[in-house]
Amino acid sequence: MTDLGDVASALRQQAIELPSWAFGNSGTRFKVFARAGVPRTPQEKIADAAQVHRYTGIAPSVALHIPWDTVEDYSALAAHARDLGVRVGAINSNVFQDDDYMLGSVTHPDAKVRRKALDHLLACVDIMDATGSTDLKLWFSDGTNYPGQDDIRARQDRLSEALTAVRDRLGEGQRFLLEYKLFEPAFYTTDVPDWGTAYAHCVKLGDKAQVVVDTGHHAPGTNIEFIVAFLMREGKLGGFDFNSRFYADDDLMVGAADPFQLFRIMYEVVRGGGHLPSSGIAFMLDQCHNIEPKIPGQIRSVLNVQEATAKALMVDAGALEAAQLAGDVLGANAVLMDAYNTDVRPFLADLRAGQGLDPDPMAAFARSGYQERIDAERVGGQQAGWGA
Amino acid sequence: MTDLGDVASALRQQAIELPSWAFGNSGTRFKVFARAGVPRTPQEKIADAAQVHRYTGIAPSVALHIPWDTVEDYSALAAHARDLGVRVGAINSNVFQDDDYMLGSVTHPDAKVRRKALDHLLACVDIMDATGSTDLKLWFSDGTNYPGQDDIRARQDRLSEALTAVRDRLGEGQRFLLEYKLFEPAFYTTDVPDWGTAYAHCVKLGDKAQVVVDTGHHAPGTNIEFIVAFLMREGKLGGFDFNSRFYADDDLMVGAADPFQLFRIMYEVVRGGGHLPSSGIAFMLDQCHNIEPKIPGQIRSVLNVQEATAKALMVDAGALEAAQLAGDVLGANAVLMDAYNTDVRPFLADLRAGQGLDPDPMAAFARSGYQERIDAERVGGQQAGWGA
Amino acid sequence: MTDLGDVASALRQQAIELPSWAFGNSGTRFKVFARAGVPRTPQEKIADAAQVHRYTGIAPSVALHIPWDTVEDYSALAAHARDLGVRVGAINSNVFQDDDYMLGSVTHPDAKVRRKALDHLLACVDIMDATGSTDLKLWFSDGTNYPGQDDIRARQDRLSEALTAVRDRLGEGQRFLLEYKLFEPAFYTTDVPDWGTAYAHCVKLGDKAQVVVDTGHHAPGTNIEFIVAFLMREGKLGGFDFNSRFYADDDLMVGAADPFQLFRIMYEVVRGGGHLPSSGIAFMLDQCHNIEPKIPGQIRSVLNVQEATAKALMVDAGALEAAQLAGDVLGANAVLMDAYNTDVRPFLADLRAGQGLDPDPMAAFARSGYQERIDAERVGGQQAGWGA
Amino acid sequence: MTDLGDVASALRQQAIELPSWAFGNSGTRFKVFARAGVPRTPQEKIADAAQVHRYTGIAPSVALHIPWDTVEDYSALAAHARDLGVRVGAINSNVFQDDDYMLGSVTHPDAKVRRKALDHLLACVDIMDATGSTDLKLWFSDGTNYPGQDDIRARQDRLSEALTAVRDRLGEGQRFLLEYKLFEPAFYTTDVPDWGTAYAHCVKLGDKAQVVVDTGHHAPGTNIEFIVAFLMREGKLGGFDFNSRFYADDDLMVGAADPFQLFRIMYEVVRGGGHLPSSGIAFMLDQCHNIEPKIPGQIRSVLNVQEATAKALMVDAGALEAAQLAGDVLGANAVLMDAYNTDVRPFLADLRAGQGLDPDPMAAFARSGYQERIDAERVGGQQAGWGA
């Protein structure tokens, strides 16, 4: 039997990291729809993120994206975050939005471009030093669009060289998280297309190199929880970029497209002890609220992860193992499904009440008047988005 | 045996339509890379398109996209095209780039937005009248991102209403081409997601309504040549938007990702007599040259379609049918593959020479100095792209 | 607000049809694992199916598969079913397991094979007459493995001819349900690969021709509930073959792979009024219990459909429509998710108790001793499977 | 410029391994179609394989599958092969067709079953010793069908244990080739689902452990040539199981579905020097001729690989590298496509003539009368297939 006190205890320790860019405008190549109240500055993004933490209690950090969140004084930005009750999380590098990067960044055929890209990555480590961030997120859009365009193998050599240089620059308690992605924006090859590629590089580079799983970056049919379980067994799962998808890298709210998949992923996390902060696994959101309001979209997403985690924690581990070892296919499946089919919302409402939070974060935020205030106040200036 | 004179005769009649927007900048949601020499105006786009026709001899028309190609005087634009040796082709409507369209255009829950979208479609027919264009291309980005967001069925009702109104507005010799697409920018439902949906609406609306097949708009594994053959059998194939893909709607150069698929598609076209202008099937390109130069990218694409068509025409139809009826699996396949494996480039070079064209269009354009000229001349102004 | 009395009333009318072949052995091309207690005869299959109805109360009919369920006297078989408290449902034809059908059945290039296949289909209608069955299920494995192997278009002509002949043979109150499938066993083209193809044929053939949606027969990423909504809007949804999949046509228990998808499908069914028997939509299971026990596998599947239906019925239709019309993306999604996240199991247990059924059908069957009895009794003879 | 003498020299060294089981009957779960002339014994399979070598000159070895090819005396079987001009290639183990393996073999929850499976693998090494085979092919169908059915992580522990034991048993000059597969026959998890999993195990186990790439075992959209290039760079590509697919693991003739993909794969092989025998990469066919005649099907497949290799060898490496380093996207692509578009069949016909072979292997075999002879002689007995 599952001990609900243990479940509550684990849930109270849960921490989900918010991406600063989720509060800015986003869209598709067809159109970015602007929305009232959208932040103009990194400070405003952090303020919005702090609202999510205020109502959920489990979103204490905010990932930055450089250069979208470039500021003069990063220590001041970190202090600003602390003042609002949150902290700066992972630093996300960006080597895909400069004209120089059209044919790649760290894997570009031209050494000058590679150097420029590497310098940016190293500068991101400087920001880690300044903000106290421990994680450097590396996503490379590098790849090719046409067969023959560049040499697949040479690009791996270049990638390896860059990763080694970054690893060597990282200080004590710092690490990089290497993200893989099947495709987009590259449409023929991507230089880190799958977990195997990320893993192979990270194994060679040691403990400061870990893999991050973005739940929207796989080929159709990929069993993500298998990858999660495998990487955890290898000690190489650094974290998640959570979002959900029906088709490609749709970047919808996590849990919106396939809540059962999210539950299965969280079950493997719990199975491997990864849900506790001591595991070092970073649970980050990375999604786009193209058509829904940003702050409520983030709250909803945090709640979706929380609900999936609660269900995963409620799996009767003893009964499950017994059925598995007995080869009882339907019985084992039933143990898992029993937890999934449980409505954990009342339990979570009680948990929040016990922590002095409103039992219903969505409603509480809606009532707060914050959205109306920023809609009114944030007039003029340049709204934040992917491009700025 | 295939009569090569017949092949040449058919190829001389081939006509491929170029999209004006292929000459502007394009990209992904991550970045649009600017390029020297890119047109600033519809007139410049048409001039570039005329270059493609000049060197290939089989690209005599240019599709316009409204409002990207909005001008004061469409008759003058049509005359400009004629002066350059080409003509205005299909009018592509755009009801996806206005803030009003965030939740849909003709299927939007708000009647005012639907009216606005419909008015745009009708205005496009006015442009057809002014330019002599016979084809209205309808692509709706309409759909939803989240389950429950809107009513699937009601949206079909609204779609049907709009299509009916457009059909009723079309004059003699005019038609609309309804495009379907699996996803993007909508990530849960799309209101015209597949050929079946487009077909069902078009069947009800009669001869002025036809389906257009964009080769990049299908689910993985979809057999596109089957759809082509089926729609031709039903008399409902209005045309193609050609491009190619490895993953999603990558919009790469047609024939670049899977040249064998392009051949199989063209074989079904030939099989049904669709390759001759009398068929009324419009062979349009619709692709993005995100990282390659635009005009050469279009020339390469036109040549790819031409080569696939030549191979398809070279299939020994009699031998194929005999093997098929005999149930000779390997024999029938071999007849098809024999044509595919033929190197048709020398044949096409001769064909061009016979038409007074340079045998090598890519080289001829490169030598012409046109690119260097526009790179130098087109300085200042706003480069054309998807947004303008 | 949803009226739970209405929900209960609708659920009491629900009827799910079981496939006789689910009680026989099944497997993959690699291995069919035999299991104790498996039926040797159609009579034994029906007896097992009757157990599922006994404990769930909503599985009153059994589909037959010819020739797997060939008997001398079909009226006697129908009487046998009635004696056990169930009735004969759809007749499933089989034109894929004879050596003659290697290159097709009704679309075979050889007219003799086509005639043989059609004769089988007509013989199935005779069985409908004898058993009182109203539905003829048509699934054609017809297709090709290699490009060029046969003529795509000619095969459609042959298909059309066969479907017309079957339609003409059907009596009053009889219909055929045409099934589509993306691939397998044909690996290049399939003659009815998607709903559009099935729909196009059925539209021409009138009211006796309807489309059946097998939930495992789509390309990756296909939005099945869209198809369901569309076909219902057109009056062309004849029924479902329920099962679930992670990859291809896995034929797992319905609701096992993506319970949220099943809920969304059932929501569209309810939205269109299709859940009531008067709709004429047949809710059939078609799945393989390769590694799990058959009868419990069927009970679990029936319960999964029932739970999804209950949740779909609990959607607050008024609140949903209001949010949709207001363009409230998160609000509308939340209304749907609220129903999905509800644990309907206690409600269904009460419903069963009120009908004199055991609240827990799985446990009740396990306690009944039936499985042990058939394991002991069904020794010798030829176990039923796909081949017999 | 490519030196055609070098191309010819490389092609003369090419060696492709045939699978004994390709000469037996195969099919899908729906039906295995029997065919006249099919071998009844391993000896007859080898005789048929020798025909393929006789006419192509590049298929000198035959892979065995145990227990399908179980014989009393393996040395005698090896001698039989030598007498026919071929040799025994890889030994393929089979731990998926015994009732004990329903829930797994080396990853089964029950230690007794794991022991049995391991014993089989070790027995296969004995056969390697007896036949002189150097390669043990390991494919595990192990996996689960339902979430919760078994513990993903524990299964990896069991897998690791078995692989270690096999590695320890291998002698000098022997190795195992670990095959991965996305799905089928397992439909939820597969224990070795992708190259990353196979690679991670092989890296730990050292030089005797290598990865084999079956071209039909990937998720839709996977870039196989990337994997090939990556594994070669890591020294971990042990070989190929060639076949082709449009959908899933269709096991069609290699090169039949996407000849351009085969070319791209062979280009990466050539790029890494893998095409020469000294590379140690095994080029094996693994496909099913469900509807086409077996021996011609194998000849066609061997020729398809040969043609793709010839084209890959004809790529102008210098021109390609120059264009790549210059960032000339279209130019680099054109170099590759120029080779692909070349019709290499005349070149290969000359090559064969120079080796004393018939220039047209398909026609030569057809004329030989061999098929008619075996059709007449092989009457009675049990035709070979997957089950025996």
Tab-separated table of N, CA and C in Angstrom, chain A residues 95-192:
chain	number	residue	atom	x	y	z
A	95	VAL	N	22.738	29.856	-30.009
A	95	VAL	CA	23.656	30.028	-31.137
A	95	VAL	C	22.917	29.705	-32.437
A	96	PHE	N	21.704	30.213	-32.529
A	96	PHE	CA	20.922	29.925	-33.738
A	96	PHE	C	20.245	31.155	-34.341
A	97	GLN	N	20.454	32.300	-33.765
A	97	GLN	CA	19.692	33.446	-34.269
A	97	GLN	C	20.553	34.558	-34.835
A	98	ASP	N	21.765	34.255	-35.127
A	98	ASP	CA	22.621	35.241	-35.757
A	98	ASP	C	22.812	34.816	-37.212
A	99	ASP	N	22.913	35.793	-38.101
A	99	ASP	CA	23.048	35.434	-39.521
A	99	ASP	C	24.242	34.520	-39.773
A	100	ASP	N	25.259	34.658	-38.938
A	100	ASP	CA	26.432	33.793	-39.107
A	100	ASP	C	26.107	32.308	-38.962
A	101	TYR	N	25.027	32.034	-38.263
A	101	TYR	CA	24.743	30.633	-37.928
A	101	TYR	C	23.863	29.924	-38.959
A	102	MET	N	23.711	30.500	-40.123
A	102	MET	CA	22.811	29.900	-41.118
A	102	MET	C	23.183	28.455	-41.411
A	103	LEU	N	24.452	28.154	-41.461
A	103	LEU	CA	24.878	26.779	-41.772
A	103	LEU	C	25.433	26.051	-40.558
A	104	GLY	N	25.159	26.578	-39.389
A	104	GLY	CA	25.629	25.911	-38.182
A	104	GLY	C	26.318	26.865	-37.237
A	105	SER	N	26.533	26.390	-36.028
A	105	SER	CA	27.260	27.208	-35.051
A	105	SER	C	28.548	26.464	-34.679
A	106	VAL	N	28.510	25.635	-33.673
A	106	VAL	CA	29.736	24.919	-33.284
A	106	VAL	C	30.144	23.856	-34.300
A	107	THR	N	29.253	23.513	-35.209
A	107	THR	CA	29.617	22.522	-36.233
A	107	THR	C	29.761	23.166	-37.609
A	108	HIS	N	29.741	24.471	-37.658
A	108	HIS	CA	29.837	25.200	-38.927
A	108	HIS	C	31.149	24.840	-39.636
A	109	PRO	N	31.151	24.766	-40.961
A	109	PRO	CA	32.412	24.466	-41.660
A	109	PRO	C	33.484	25.548	-41.473
A	110	ASP	N	33.053	26.739	-41.142
A	110	ASP	CA	34.013	27.839	-41.003
A	110	ASP	C	34.444	27.976	-39.536
A	111	ALA	N	35.770	27.913	-39.320
A	111	ALA	CA	36.298	27.954	-37.950
A	111	ALA	C	35.960	29.262	-37.240
A	112	LYS	N	35.841	30.351	-37.992
A	112	LYS	CA	35.533	31.630	-37.347
A	112	LYS	C	34.138	31.608	-36.715
A	113	VAL	N	33.219	31.012	-37.431
A	113	VAL	CA	31.865	30.923	-36.874
A	113	VAL	C	31.862	30.005	-35.657
A	114	ARG	N	32.591	28.931	-35.761
A	114	ARG	CA	32.658	28.016	-34.612
A	114	ARG	C	33.213	28.742	-33.387
A	115	ARG	N	34.231	29.535	-33.610
A	115	ARG	CA	34.853	30.269	-32.506
A	115	ARG	C	33.852	31.243	-31.876
A	116	LYS	N	33.123	31.920	-32.747
A	116	LYS	CA	32.114	32.867	-32.253
A	116	LYS	C	31.067	32.151	-31.395
A	117	ALA	N	30.644	30.996	-31.874
A	117	ALA	CA	29.622	30.244	-31.140
A	117	ALA	C	30.180	29.768	-29.796
A	118	LEU	N	31.373	29.270	-29.829
A	118	LEU	CA	31.974	28.788	-28.584
A	118	LEU	C	32.131	29.937	-27.591
A	119	ASP	N	32.541	31.074	-28.100
A	119	ASP	CA	32.681	32.234	-27.205
A	119	ASP	C	31.359	32.561	-26.516
A	120	HIS	N	30.283	32.436	-27.273
A	120	HIS	CA	28.977	32.677	-26.643
A	120	HIS	C	28.715	31.665	-25.531
A	121	LEU	N	29.034	30.420	-25.796
A	121	LEU	CA	28.790	29.393	-24.773
A	121	LEU	C	29.612	29.691	-23.522
A	122	LEU	N	30.846	30.092	-23.734
A	122	LEU	CA	31.698	30.388	-22.579
A	122	LEU	C	31.184	31.626	-21.837
A	123	ALA	N	30.671	32.567	-22.595
A	123	ALA	CA	30.090	33.753	-21.952
A	123	ALA	C	28.887	33.371	-21.094
A	124	CYS	N	28.178	32.354	-21.527
A	124	CYS	CA	27.043	31.878	-20.728
A	124	CYS	C	27.530	31.307	-19.399
A	125	VAL	N	28.696	30.697	-19.416
A	125	VAL	CA	29.237	30.193	-18.145
A	125	VAL	C	29.592	31.367	-17.234
A	126	ASP	N	30.058	32.442	-17.822
A	126	ASP	CA	30.284	33.644	-17.019
A	126	ASP	C	28.993	34.082	-16.326
A	127	ILE	N	27.918	34.013	-17.064
A	127	ILE	CA	26.628	34.402	-16.478
A	127	ILE	C	26.232	33.431	-15.370
A	128	MET	N	26.550	32.167	-15.560
A	128	MET	CA	26.312	31.192	-14.488
A	128	MET	C	27.086	31.612	-13.236
A	129	ASP	N	28.332	31.971	-13.449
A	129	ASP	CA	29.137	32.399	-12.307
A	129	ASP	C	28.486	33.588	-11.607
A	130	ALA	N	27.990	34.514	-12.416
A	130	ALA	CA	27.435	35.746	-11.854
A	130	ALA	C	26.100	35.528	-11.161
A	131	THR	N	25.341	34.577	-11.662
A	131	THR	CA	23.995	34.375	-11.115
A	131	THR	C	23.924	33.225	-10.126
A	132	GLY	N	24.975	32.429	-10.087
A	132	GLY	CA	24.929	31.259	-9.224
A	132	GLY	C	24.234	30.072	-9.866
A	133	SER	N	23.940	30.212	-11.140
A	133	SER	CA	23.304	29.101	-11.844
A	133	SER	C	24.286	27.939	-11.992
A	134	THR	N	23.769	26.730	-11.887
A	134	THR	CA	24.653	25.564	-11.974
A	134	THR	C	24.542	24.837	-13.302
A	135	ASP	N	23.526	25.179	-14.083
A	135	ASP	CA	23.262	24.403	-15.289
A	135	ASP	C	23.366	25.247	-16.556
A	136	LEU	N	24.090	24.738	-17.502
A	136	LEU	CA	24.166	25.367	-18.825
A	136	LEU	C	23.410	24.473	-19.805
A	137	LYS	N	22.391	25.028	-20.376
A	137	LYS	CA	21.617	24.216	-21.337
A	137	LYS	C	22.150	24.465	-22.735
A	138	LEU	N	22.469	23.377	-23.407
A	138	LEU	CA	23.021	23.461	-24.757
A	138	LEU	C	22.052	22.842	-25.737
A	139	TRP	N	21.499	23.667	-26.572
A	139	TRP	CA	20.744	23.130	-27.698
A	139	TRP	C	21.328	23.721	-28.955
A	140	PHE	N	21.674	22.850	-29.867
A	140	PHE	CA	22.248	23.280	-31.129
A	140	PHE	C	21.248	23.019	-32.241
A	141	SER	N	20.924	24.074	-32.948
A	141	SER	CA	20.038	23.884	-34.102
A	141	SER	C	20.846	23.372	-35.291
A	142	ASP	N	22.102	23.171	-35.090
A	142	ASP	CA	23.022	22.795	-36.169
A	142	ASP	C	22.572	21.552	-36.914
A	143	GLY	N	22.706	21.625	-38.206
A	143	GLY	CA	22.374	20.487	-39.042
A	143	GLY	C	22.408	20.920	-40.491
A	144	THR	N	21.833	20.100	-41.341
A	144	THR	CA	21.819	20.435	-42.765
A	144	THR	C	20.418	20.210	-43.320
A	145	ASN	N	20.140	20.857	-44.423
A	145	ASN	CA	18.843	20.695	-45.077
A	145	ASN	C	18.882	19.753	-46.283
A	146	TYR	N	20.075	19.566	-46.832
A	146	TYR	CA	20.142	18.781	-48.065
A	146	TYR	C	21.253	17.742	-47.992
A	147	PRO	N	20.992	16.560	-48.501
A	147	PRO	CA	22.040	15.532	-48.577
A	147	PRO	C	23.278	16.083	-49.269
A	148	GLY	N	24.417	15.841	-48.692
A	148	GLY	CA	25.673	16.309	-49.254
A	148	GLY	C	26.083	17.692	-48.780
A	149	GLN	N	25.142	18.424	-48.203
A	149	GLN	CA	25.429	19.819	-47.837
A	149	GLN	C	26.686	19.965	-46.985
A	150	ASP	N	26.854	19.069	-46.034
A	150	ASP	CA	28.081	19.086	-45.244
A	150	ASP	C	28.393	17.656	-44.807
A	151	ASP	N	29.559	17.513	-44.224
A	151	ASP	CA	30.050	16.196	-43.857
A	151	ASP	C	29.570	15.821	-42.460
A	152	ILE	N	28.737	14.804	-42.396
A	152	ILE	CA	28.132	14.401	-41.127
A	152	ILE	C	29.199	14.138	-40.071
A	153	ARG	N	30.234	13.468	-40.506
A	153	ARG	CA	31.251	13.021	-39.566
A	153	ARG	C	32.132	14.178	-39.092
A	154	ALA	N	32.488	15.044	-40.017
A	154	ALA	CA	33.307	16.193	-39.627
A	154	ALA	C	32.550	17.067	-38.639
A	155	ARG	N	31.261	17.167	-38.825
A	155	ARG	CA	30.469	17.984	-37.910
A	155	ARG	C	30.488	17.387	-36.503
A	156	GLN	N	30.546	16.060	-36.404
A	156	GLN	CA	30.666	15.460	-35.071
A	156	GLN	C	32.016	15.800	-34.445
A	157	ASP	N	33.049	15.814	-35.261
A	157	ASP	CA	34.366	16.190	-34.729
A	157	ASP	C	34.316	17.605	-34.161
A	158	ARG	N	33.694	18.492	-34.932
A	158	ARG	CA	33.615	19.888	-34.483
A	158	ARG	C	32.763	20.009	-33.213
A	159	LEU	N	31.679	19.260	-33.187
A	159	LEU	CA	30.817	19.274	-32.008
A	159	LEU	C	31.589	18.813	-30.780
A	160	SER	N	32.306	17.742	-30.954
A	160	SER	CA	33.069	17.184	-29.838
A	160	SER	C	34.073	18.199	-29.307
A	161	GLU	N	34.695	18.906	-30.220
A	161	GLU	CA	35.681	19.898	-29.820
A	161	GLU	C	35.031	21.010	-28.973
A	162	ALA	N	33.877	21.452	-29.416
A	162	ALA	CA	33.195	22.528	-28.684
A	162	ALA	C	32.730	22.049	-27.316
A	163	LEU	N	32.167	20.857	-27.279
A	163	LEU	CA	31.668	20.350	-25.996
A	163	LEU	C	32.813	20.178	-25.001
A	164	THR	N	33.938	19.733	-25.508
A	164	THR	CA	35.099	19.555	-24.634
A	164	THR	C	35.537	20.895	-24.047
A	165	ALA	N	35.552	21.901	-24.895
A	165	ALA	CA	35.966	23.227	-24.428
A	165	ALA	C	35.003	23.765	-23.374
A	166	VAL	N	33.734	23.540	-23.568
A	166	VAL	CA	32.759	24.007	-22.582
A	166	VAL	C	32.933	23.233	-21.281
A	167	ARG	N	33.061	21.955	-21.411
A	167	ARG	CA	33.250	21.123	-20.209
A	167	ARG	C	34.456	21.625	-19.411
A	168	ASP	N	35.543	21.899	-20.114
A	168	ASP	CA	36.765	22.338	-19.437
A	168	ASP	C	36.586	23.678	-18.727
A	169	ARG	N	35.681	24.488	-19.225
A	169	ARG	CA	35.459	25.801	-18.627
A	169	ARG	C	34.569	25.749	-17.383
A	170	LEU	N	33.773	24.692	-17.279
A	170	LEU	CA	32.806	24.637	-16.176
A	170	LEU	C	33.517	24.500	-14.835
A	171	GLY	N	32.998	25.193	-13.838
A	171	GLY	CA	33.592	25.136	-12.519
A	171	GLY	C	32.974	24.051	-11.648
A	172	GLU	N	33.405	24.034	-10.442
A	172	GLU	CA	32.886	23.073	-9.460
A	172	GLU	C	31.380	23.267	-9.317
A	173	GLY	N	30.634	22.171	-9.316
A	173	GLY	CA	29.194	22.286	-9.113
A	173	GLY	C	28.443	22.782	-10.333
A	174	GLN	N	29.139	22.942	-11.422
A	174	GLN	CA	28.469	23.344	-12.670
A	174	GLN	C	28.470	22.170	-13.648
A	175	ARG	N	27.517	22.180	-14.506
A	175	ARG	CA	27.423	21.114	-15.514
A	175	ARG	C	26.749	21.670	-16.758
A	176	PHE	N	26.881	20.933	-17.865
A	176	PHE	CA	26.041	21.295	-19.000
A	176	PHE	C	25.031	20.194	-19.251
A	177	LEU	N	23.900	20.605	-19.799
A	177	LEU	CA	22.824	19.682	-20.162
A	177	LEU	C	22.697	19.741	-21.674
A	178	LEU	N	22.971	18.621	-22.321
A	178	LEU	CA	22.960	18.589	-23.784
A	178	LEU	C	21.601	18.099	-24.275
A	179	GLU	N	20.995	18.920	-25.081
A	179	GLU	CA	19.647	18.629	-25.574
A	179	GLU	C	19.735	18.036	-26.973
A	180	TYR	N	18.900	17.081	-27.243
A	180	TYR	CA	18.845	16.517	-28.591
A	180	TYR	C	17.478	16.844	-29.186
A	181	LYS	N	17.423	16.792	-30.501
A	181	LYS	CA	16.161	17.091	-31.174
A	181	LYS	C	16.181	16.461	-32.557
A	182	LEU	N	15.103	15.818	-32.907
A	182	LEU	CA	15.063	15.078	-34.175
A	182	LEU	C	15.254	15.983	-35.389
A	183	PHE	N	14.541	17.080	-35.418
A	183	PHE	CA	14.615	17.976	-36.577
A	183	PHE	C	14.013	19.328	-36.201
A	184	GLU	N	14.177	20.265	-37.111
A	184	GLU	CA	13.715	21.644	-36.944
A	184	GLU	C	14.629	22.428	-36.026
A	185	PRO	N	15.305	23.441	-36.559
A	185	PRO	CA	15.124	24.007	-37.894
A	185	PRO	C	15.866	23.272	-39.011
A	186	ALA	N	16.744	22.331	-38.690
A	186	ALA	CA	17.413	21.589	-39.757
A	186	ALA	C	16.482	20.482	-40.243
A	187	PHE	N	16.461	20.271	-41.548
A	187	PHE	CA	15.463	19.357	-42.113
A	187	PHE	C	16.035	18.128	-42.802
A	188	TYR	N	17.342	17.981	-42.810
A	188	TYR	CA	17.873	16.711	-43.310
A	188	TYR	C	18.633	16.003	-42.187
A	189	THR	N	19.778	16.550	-41.797
A	189	THR	CA	20.456	16.012	-40.610
A	189	THR	C	20.408	17.053	-39.497
A	190	THR	N	20.377	16.558	-38.292
A	190	THR	CA	20.591	17.401	-37.121
A	190	THR	C	21.804	16.805	-36.416
A	191	ASP	N	22.653	17.655	-35.884
A	191	ASP	CA	23.920	17.129	-35.364
A	191	ASP	C	23.779	16.419	-34.022
A	192	VAL	N	22.736	16.744	-33.286
A	192	VAL	CA	22.417	15.968	-32.074
A	192	VAL	C	20.949	15.578	-32.177
